[in-house]
Short mmCIF file of C-alpha atoms and ligand atoms in Angstrom, two decimals:
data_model
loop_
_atom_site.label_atom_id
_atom_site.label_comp_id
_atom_site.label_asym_id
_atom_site.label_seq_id
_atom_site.Cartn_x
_atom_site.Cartn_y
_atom_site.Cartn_z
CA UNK A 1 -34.09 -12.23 -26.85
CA UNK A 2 -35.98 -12.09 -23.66
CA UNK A 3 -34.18 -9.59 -21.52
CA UNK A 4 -35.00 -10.22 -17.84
CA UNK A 5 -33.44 -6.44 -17.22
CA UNK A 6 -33.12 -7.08 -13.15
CA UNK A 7 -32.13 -4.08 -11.91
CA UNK A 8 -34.68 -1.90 -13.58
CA UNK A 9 -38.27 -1.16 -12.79
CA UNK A 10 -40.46 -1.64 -15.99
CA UNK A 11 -42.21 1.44 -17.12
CA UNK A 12 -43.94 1.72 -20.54
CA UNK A 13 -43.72 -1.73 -22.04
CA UNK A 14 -43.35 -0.15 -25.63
CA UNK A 15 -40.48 1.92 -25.51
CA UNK A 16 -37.60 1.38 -23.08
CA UNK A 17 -35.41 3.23 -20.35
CA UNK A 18 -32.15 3.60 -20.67
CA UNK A 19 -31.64 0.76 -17.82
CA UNK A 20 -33.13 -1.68 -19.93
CA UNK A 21 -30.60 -0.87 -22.93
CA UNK A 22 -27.36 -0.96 -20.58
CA UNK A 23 -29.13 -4.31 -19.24
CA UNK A 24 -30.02 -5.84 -23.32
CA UNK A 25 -26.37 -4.67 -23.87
CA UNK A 26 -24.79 -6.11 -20.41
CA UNK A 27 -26.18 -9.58 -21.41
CA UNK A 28 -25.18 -9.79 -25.33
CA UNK A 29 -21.63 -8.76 -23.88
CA UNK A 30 -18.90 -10.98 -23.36
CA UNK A 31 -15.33 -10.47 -22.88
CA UNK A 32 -14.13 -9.27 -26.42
CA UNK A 33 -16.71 -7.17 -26.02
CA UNK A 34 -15.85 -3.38 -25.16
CA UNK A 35 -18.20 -1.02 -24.26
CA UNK A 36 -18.35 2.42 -23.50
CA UNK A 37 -20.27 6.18 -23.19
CA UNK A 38 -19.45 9.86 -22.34
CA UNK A 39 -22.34 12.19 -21.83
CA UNK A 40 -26.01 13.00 -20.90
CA UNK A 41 -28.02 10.17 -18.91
CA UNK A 42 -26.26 7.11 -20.10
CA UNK A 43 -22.43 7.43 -17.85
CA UNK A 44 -24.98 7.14 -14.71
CA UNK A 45 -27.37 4.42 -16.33
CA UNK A 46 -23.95 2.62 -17.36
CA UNK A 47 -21.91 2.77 -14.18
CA UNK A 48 -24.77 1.89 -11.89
CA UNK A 49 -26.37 -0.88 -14.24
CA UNK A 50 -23.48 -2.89 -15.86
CA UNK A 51 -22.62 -6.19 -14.44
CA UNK A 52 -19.56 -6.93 -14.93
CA UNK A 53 -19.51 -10.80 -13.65
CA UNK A 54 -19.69 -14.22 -15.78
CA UNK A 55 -16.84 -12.90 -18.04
CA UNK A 56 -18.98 -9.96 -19.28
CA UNK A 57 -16.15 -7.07 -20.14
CA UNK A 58 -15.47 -3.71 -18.02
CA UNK A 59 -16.92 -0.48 -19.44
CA UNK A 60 -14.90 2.89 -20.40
CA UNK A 61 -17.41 6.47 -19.08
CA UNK A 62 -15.13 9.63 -20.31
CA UNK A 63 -16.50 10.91 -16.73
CA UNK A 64 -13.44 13.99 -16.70
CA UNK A 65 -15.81 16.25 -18.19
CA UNK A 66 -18.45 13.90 -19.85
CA UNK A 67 -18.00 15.99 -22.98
CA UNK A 68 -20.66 15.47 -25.40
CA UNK A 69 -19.83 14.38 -28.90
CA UNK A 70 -16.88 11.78 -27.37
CA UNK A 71 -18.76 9.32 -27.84
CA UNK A 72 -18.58 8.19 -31.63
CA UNK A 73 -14.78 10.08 -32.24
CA UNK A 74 -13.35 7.98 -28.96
CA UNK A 75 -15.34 4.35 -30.29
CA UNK A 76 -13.29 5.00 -33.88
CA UNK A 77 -10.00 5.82 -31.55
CA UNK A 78 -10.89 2.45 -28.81
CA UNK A 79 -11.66 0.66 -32.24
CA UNK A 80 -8.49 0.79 -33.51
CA UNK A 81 -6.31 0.39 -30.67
CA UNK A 82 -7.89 -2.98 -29.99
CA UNK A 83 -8.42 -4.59 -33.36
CA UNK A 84 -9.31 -7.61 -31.78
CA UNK A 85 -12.15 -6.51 -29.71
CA UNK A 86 -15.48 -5.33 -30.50
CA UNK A 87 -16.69 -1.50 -29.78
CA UNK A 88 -19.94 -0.65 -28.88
CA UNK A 89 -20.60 2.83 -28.18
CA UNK A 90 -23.85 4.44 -26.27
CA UNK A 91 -24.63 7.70 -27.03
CA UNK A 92 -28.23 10.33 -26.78
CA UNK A 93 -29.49 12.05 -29.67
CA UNK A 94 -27.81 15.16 -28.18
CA UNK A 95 -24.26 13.80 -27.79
CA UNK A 96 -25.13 12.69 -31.81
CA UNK A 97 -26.27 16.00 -32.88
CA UNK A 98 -23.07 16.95 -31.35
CA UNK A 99 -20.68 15.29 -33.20
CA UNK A 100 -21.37 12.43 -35.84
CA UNK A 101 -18.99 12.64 -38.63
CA UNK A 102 -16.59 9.82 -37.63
CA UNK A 103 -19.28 7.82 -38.64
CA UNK A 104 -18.53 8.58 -42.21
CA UNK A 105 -14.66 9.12 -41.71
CA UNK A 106 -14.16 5.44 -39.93
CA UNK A 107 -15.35 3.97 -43.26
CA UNK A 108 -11.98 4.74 -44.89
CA UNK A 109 -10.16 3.15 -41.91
CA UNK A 110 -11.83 0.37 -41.41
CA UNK A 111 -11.75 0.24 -37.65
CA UNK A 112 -15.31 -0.94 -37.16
CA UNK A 113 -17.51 -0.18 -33.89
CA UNK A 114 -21.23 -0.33 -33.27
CA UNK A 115 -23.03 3.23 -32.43
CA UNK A 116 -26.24 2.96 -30.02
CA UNK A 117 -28.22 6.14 -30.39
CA UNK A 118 -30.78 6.73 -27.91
CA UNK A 119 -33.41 8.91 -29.08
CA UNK A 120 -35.22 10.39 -26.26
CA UNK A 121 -36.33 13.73 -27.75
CA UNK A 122 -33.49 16.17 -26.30
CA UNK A 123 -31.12 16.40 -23.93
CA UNK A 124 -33.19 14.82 -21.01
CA UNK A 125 -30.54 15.05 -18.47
CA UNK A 126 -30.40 18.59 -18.00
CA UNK A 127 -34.43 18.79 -18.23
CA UNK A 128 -33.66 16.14 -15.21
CA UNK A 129 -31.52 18.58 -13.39
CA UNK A 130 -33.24 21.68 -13.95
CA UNK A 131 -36.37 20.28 -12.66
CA UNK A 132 -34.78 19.09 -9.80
CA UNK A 133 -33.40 22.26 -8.44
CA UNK A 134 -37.15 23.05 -8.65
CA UNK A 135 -37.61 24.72 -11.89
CA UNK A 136 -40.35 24.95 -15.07
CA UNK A 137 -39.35 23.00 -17.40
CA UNK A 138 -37.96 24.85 -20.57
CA UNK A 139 -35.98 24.31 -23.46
CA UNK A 140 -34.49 20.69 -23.07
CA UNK A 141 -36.99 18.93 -24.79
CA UNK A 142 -37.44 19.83 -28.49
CA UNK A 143 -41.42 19.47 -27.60
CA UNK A 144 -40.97 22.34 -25.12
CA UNK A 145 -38.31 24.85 -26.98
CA UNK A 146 -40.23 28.05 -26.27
CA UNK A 147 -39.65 28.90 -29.23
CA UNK A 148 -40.63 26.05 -31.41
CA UNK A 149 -43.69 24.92 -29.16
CA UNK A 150 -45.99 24.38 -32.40
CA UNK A 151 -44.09 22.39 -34.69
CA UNK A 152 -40.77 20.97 -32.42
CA UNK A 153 -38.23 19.85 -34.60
CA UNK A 154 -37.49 16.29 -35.37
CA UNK A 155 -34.12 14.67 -36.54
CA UNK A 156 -34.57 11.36 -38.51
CA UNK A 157 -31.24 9.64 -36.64
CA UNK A 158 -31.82 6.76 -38.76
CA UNK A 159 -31.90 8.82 -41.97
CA UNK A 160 -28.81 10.75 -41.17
CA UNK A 161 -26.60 7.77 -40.43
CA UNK A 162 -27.80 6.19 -43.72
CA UNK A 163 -26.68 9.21 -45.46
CA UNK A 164 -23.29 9.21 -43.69
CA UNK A 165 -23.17 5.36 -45.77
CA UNK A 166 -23.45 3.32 -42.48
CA UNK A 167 -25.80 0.07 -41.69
CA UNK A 168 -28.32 1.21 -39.98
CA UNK A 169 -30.84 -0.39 -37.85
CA UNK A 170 -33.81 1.09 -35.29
CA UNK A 171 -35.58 -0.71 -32.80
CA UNK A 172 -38.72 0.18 -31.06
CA UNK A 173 -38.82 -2.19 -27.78
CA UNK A 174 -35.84 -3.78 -26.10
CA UNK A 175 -36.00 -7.52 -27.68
CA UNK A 176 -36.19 -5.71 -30.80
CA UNK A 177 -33.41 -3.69 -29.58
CA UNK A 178 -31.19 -7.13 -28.55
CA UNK A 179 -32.02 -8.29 -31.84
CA UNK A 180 -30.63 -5.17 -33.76
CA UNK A 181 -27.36 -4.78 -32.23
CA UNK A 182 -26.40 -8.39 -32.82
CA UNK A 183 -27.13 -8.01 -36.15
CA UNK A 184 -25.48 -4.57 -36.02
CA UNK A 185 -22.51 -6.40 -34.30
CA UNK A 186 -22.38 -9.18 -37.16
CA UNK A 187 -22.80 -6.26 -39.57
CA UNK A 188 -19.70 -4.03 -38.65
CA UNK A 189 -17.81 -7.43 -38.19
CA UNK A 190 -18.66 -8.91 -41.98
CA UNK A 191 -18.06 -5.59 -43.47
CA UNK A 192 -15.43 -3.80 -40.94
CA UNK A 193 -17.90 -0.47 -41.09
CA UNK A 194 -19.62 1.08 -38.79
CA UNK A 195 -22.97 0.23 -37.74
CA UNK A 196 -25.97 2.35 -35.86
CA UNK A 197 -28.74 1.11 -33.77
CA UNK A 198 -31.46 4.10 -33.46
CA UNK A 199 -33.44 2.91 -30.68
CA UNK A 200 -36.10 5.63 -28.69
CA UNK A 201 -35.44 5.69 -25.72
CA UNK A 202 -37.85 7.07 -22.14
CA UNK A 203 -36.84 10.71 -21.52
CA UNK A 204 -37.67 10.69 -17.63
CA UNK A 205 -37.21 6.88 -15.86
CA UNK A 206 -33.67 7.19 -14.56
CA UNK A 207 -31.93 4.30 -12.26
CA UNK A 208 -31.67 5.92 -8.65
CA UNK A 209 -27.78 5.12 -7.62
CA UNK A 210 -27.67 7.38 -5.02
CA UNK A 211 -25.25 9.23 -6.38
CA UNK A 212 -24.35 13.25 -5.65
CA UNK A 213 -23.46 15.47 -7.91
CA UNK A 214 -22.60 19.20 -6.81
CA UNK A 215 -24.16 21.62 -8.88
CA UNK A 216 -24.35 25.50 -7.90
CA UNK A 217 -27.97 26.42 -6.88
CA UNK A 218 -29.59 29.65 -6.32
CA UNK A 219 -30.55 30.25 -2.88
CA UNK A 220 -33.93 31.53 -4.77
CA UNK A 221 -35.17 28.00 -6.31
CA UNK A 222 -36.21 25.09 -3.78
CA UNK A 223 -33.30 22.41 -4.49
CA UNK A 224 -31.18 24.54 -2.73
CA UNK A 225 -32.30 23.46 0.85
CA UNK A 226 -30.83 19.79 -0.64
CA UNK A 227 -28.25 21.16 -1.75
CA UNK A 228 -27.47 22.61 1.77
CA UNK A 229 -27.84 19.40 3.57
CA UNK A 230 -26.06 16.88 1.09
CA UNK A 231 -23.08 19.64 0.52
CA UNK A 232 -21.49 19.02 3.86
CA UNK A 233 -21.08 14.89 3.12
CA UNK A 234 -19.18 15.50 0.15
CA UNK A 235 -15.81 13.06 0.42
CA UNK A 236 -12.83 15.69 -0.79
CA UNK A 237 -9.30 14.70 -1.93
CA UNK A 238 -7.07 16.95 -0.24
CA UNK A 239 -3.55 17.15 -1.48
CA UNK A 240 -0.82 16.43 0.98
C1 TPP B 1 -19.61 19.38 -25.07
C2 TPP B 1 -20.65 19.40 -23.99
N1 TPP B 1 -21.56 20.41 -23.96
C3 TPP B 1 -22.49 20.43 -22.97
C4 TPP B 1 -22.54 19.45 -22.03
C5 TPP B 1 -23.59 19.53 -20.93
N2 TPP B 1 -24.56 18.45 -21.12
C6 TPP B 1 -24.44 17.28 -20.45
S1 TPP B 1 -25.60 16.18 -20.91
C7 TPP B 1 -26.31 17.26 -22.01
C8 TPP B 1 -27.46 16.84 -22.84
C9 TPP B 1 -27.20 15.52 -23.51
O1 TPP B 1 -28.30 15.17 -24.34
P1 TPP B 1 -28.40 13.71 -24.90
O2 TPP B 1 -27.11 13.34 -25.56
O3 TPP B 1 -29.62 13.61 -25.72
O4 TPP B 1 -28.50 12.80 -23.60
P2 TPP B 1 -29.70 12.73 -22.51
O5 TPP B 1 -29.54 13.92 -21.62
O6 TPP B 1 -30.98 12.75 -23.26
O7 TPP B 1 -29.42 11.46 -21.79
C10 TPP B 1 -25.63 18.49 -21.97
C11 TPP B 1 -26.03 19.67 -22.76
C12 TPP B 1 -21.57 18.42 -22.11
N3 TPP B 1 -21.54 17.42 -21.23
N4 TPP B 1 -20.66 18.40 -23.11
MG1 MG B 2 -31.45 12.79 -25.28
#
């Protein structure tokens, strides 16, 4: 496919940041194309990476409360208010773990969408956050559950979809990835199921946007002192 993927710096040329997806997806987009995510990394990677020029649709972020598991229930719902458009829907292996049984509901309604799992071996986000406000890190990545350190527990995405009765297709570097969710697109299309693209996914290269987002920090761990000093330039909406 040869994704140029401008925005992004490229890290480990096997297995690709979540940049690189939005930018494989942004590029085999086009206007009847409608895309869309809720939770974890991917409503940052999304809003600050998507391009929405040369006819290339707008995206849809549930950004109220982000709520995990929207993902794959709201793609069946956005699939079958606009019959004539095709869903794509970007979701972590969290947000899946979350909720995934649409997948096997939509196949008695026949409102076809393509899921995108990214598999990046927990919920990476919060590992991002907690590391931030200058703690260990604990208990985000299945590798570093303190409870499970041994033998951390692995969920075979592609497996599960399979067993819910949906195509299913992984990829393991972004052309591969390109590759996979046009077939996955032709796929859902042909046979008005649902299809899922497993792709892993890097569980620490984010897109810098700049971005602030207030989250309560202990005066005892070092983010606070950030906290401090970029709590005073937050824009409010006062009601009049
Ligand atoms: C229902 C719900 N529970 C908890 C959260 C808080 N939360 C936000 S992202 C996240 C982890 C998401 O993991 P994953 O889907 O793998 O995405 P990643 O962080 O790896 O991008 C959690 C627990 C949430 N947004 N929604
Ligand atoms: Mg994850």
């Amino acid at each position: 496919m040869g994704c140029t993927c401008r925005r992004i710096a490229l890290s480990d040329p096997g297995i690709p940041s979540y940049a690189q997806i939005v930018g494989a997806v942004n590029e085999l987009s086009g206007p009847s194309d409608y895309v869309m995510t809720a939770s974890g990394g991917l409503p940052g990677e999304l809003v600050g990476g998507w391009r929405a020029v040369g006819g290339a649709p707008t995206i849809d972020v549930e950004y109220g409360f982000s709520c995990m598991g929207y993902e794959i229930a709201g793609a069946w719902g956005a699939a079958m208010a606009q019959r004539d458009r095709a869903v794509t829907t970007l979701l972590g292996d969290g947000a899946y773990l979350t909720s995934n049984s649409e997948l096997f509901s939509a196949a008695f309604a026949g409102h076809p969408f393509v899921a995108v799992v990214c598999d990046n071996d927990g919920s990476a986000v919060i590992a991002r956050l907690q590391q931030n406000q200058g703690c260990a890190a604990f208990d985000n990545f299945y590798a570093n559950c303190l409870t499970t350190r041994q033998s951390p527990p692995r969920v075979d995405f592609a497996g599960h979809a399979a067993a819910l009765g949906r195509s299913v297709l992984t990829a393991h570097d972004v052309d591969e990835f390109g590759d996979a969710l046009v077939q996955a697109r032709a796929a859902a299309k042909a046979g008005a199921h649902t299809a899922v693209v497993v792709v892993r996914t890097q569980p620490s290269t984010w897109t810098e946007t700049g971005a602030w987002w207030e989250l309560g920090v202990p005066p005892e761990l070092p983010g606070r002192a950030d906290y401090d000093e970029e709590k005073p330039r937050q824009v409010r909406y006062v009601r009049r």
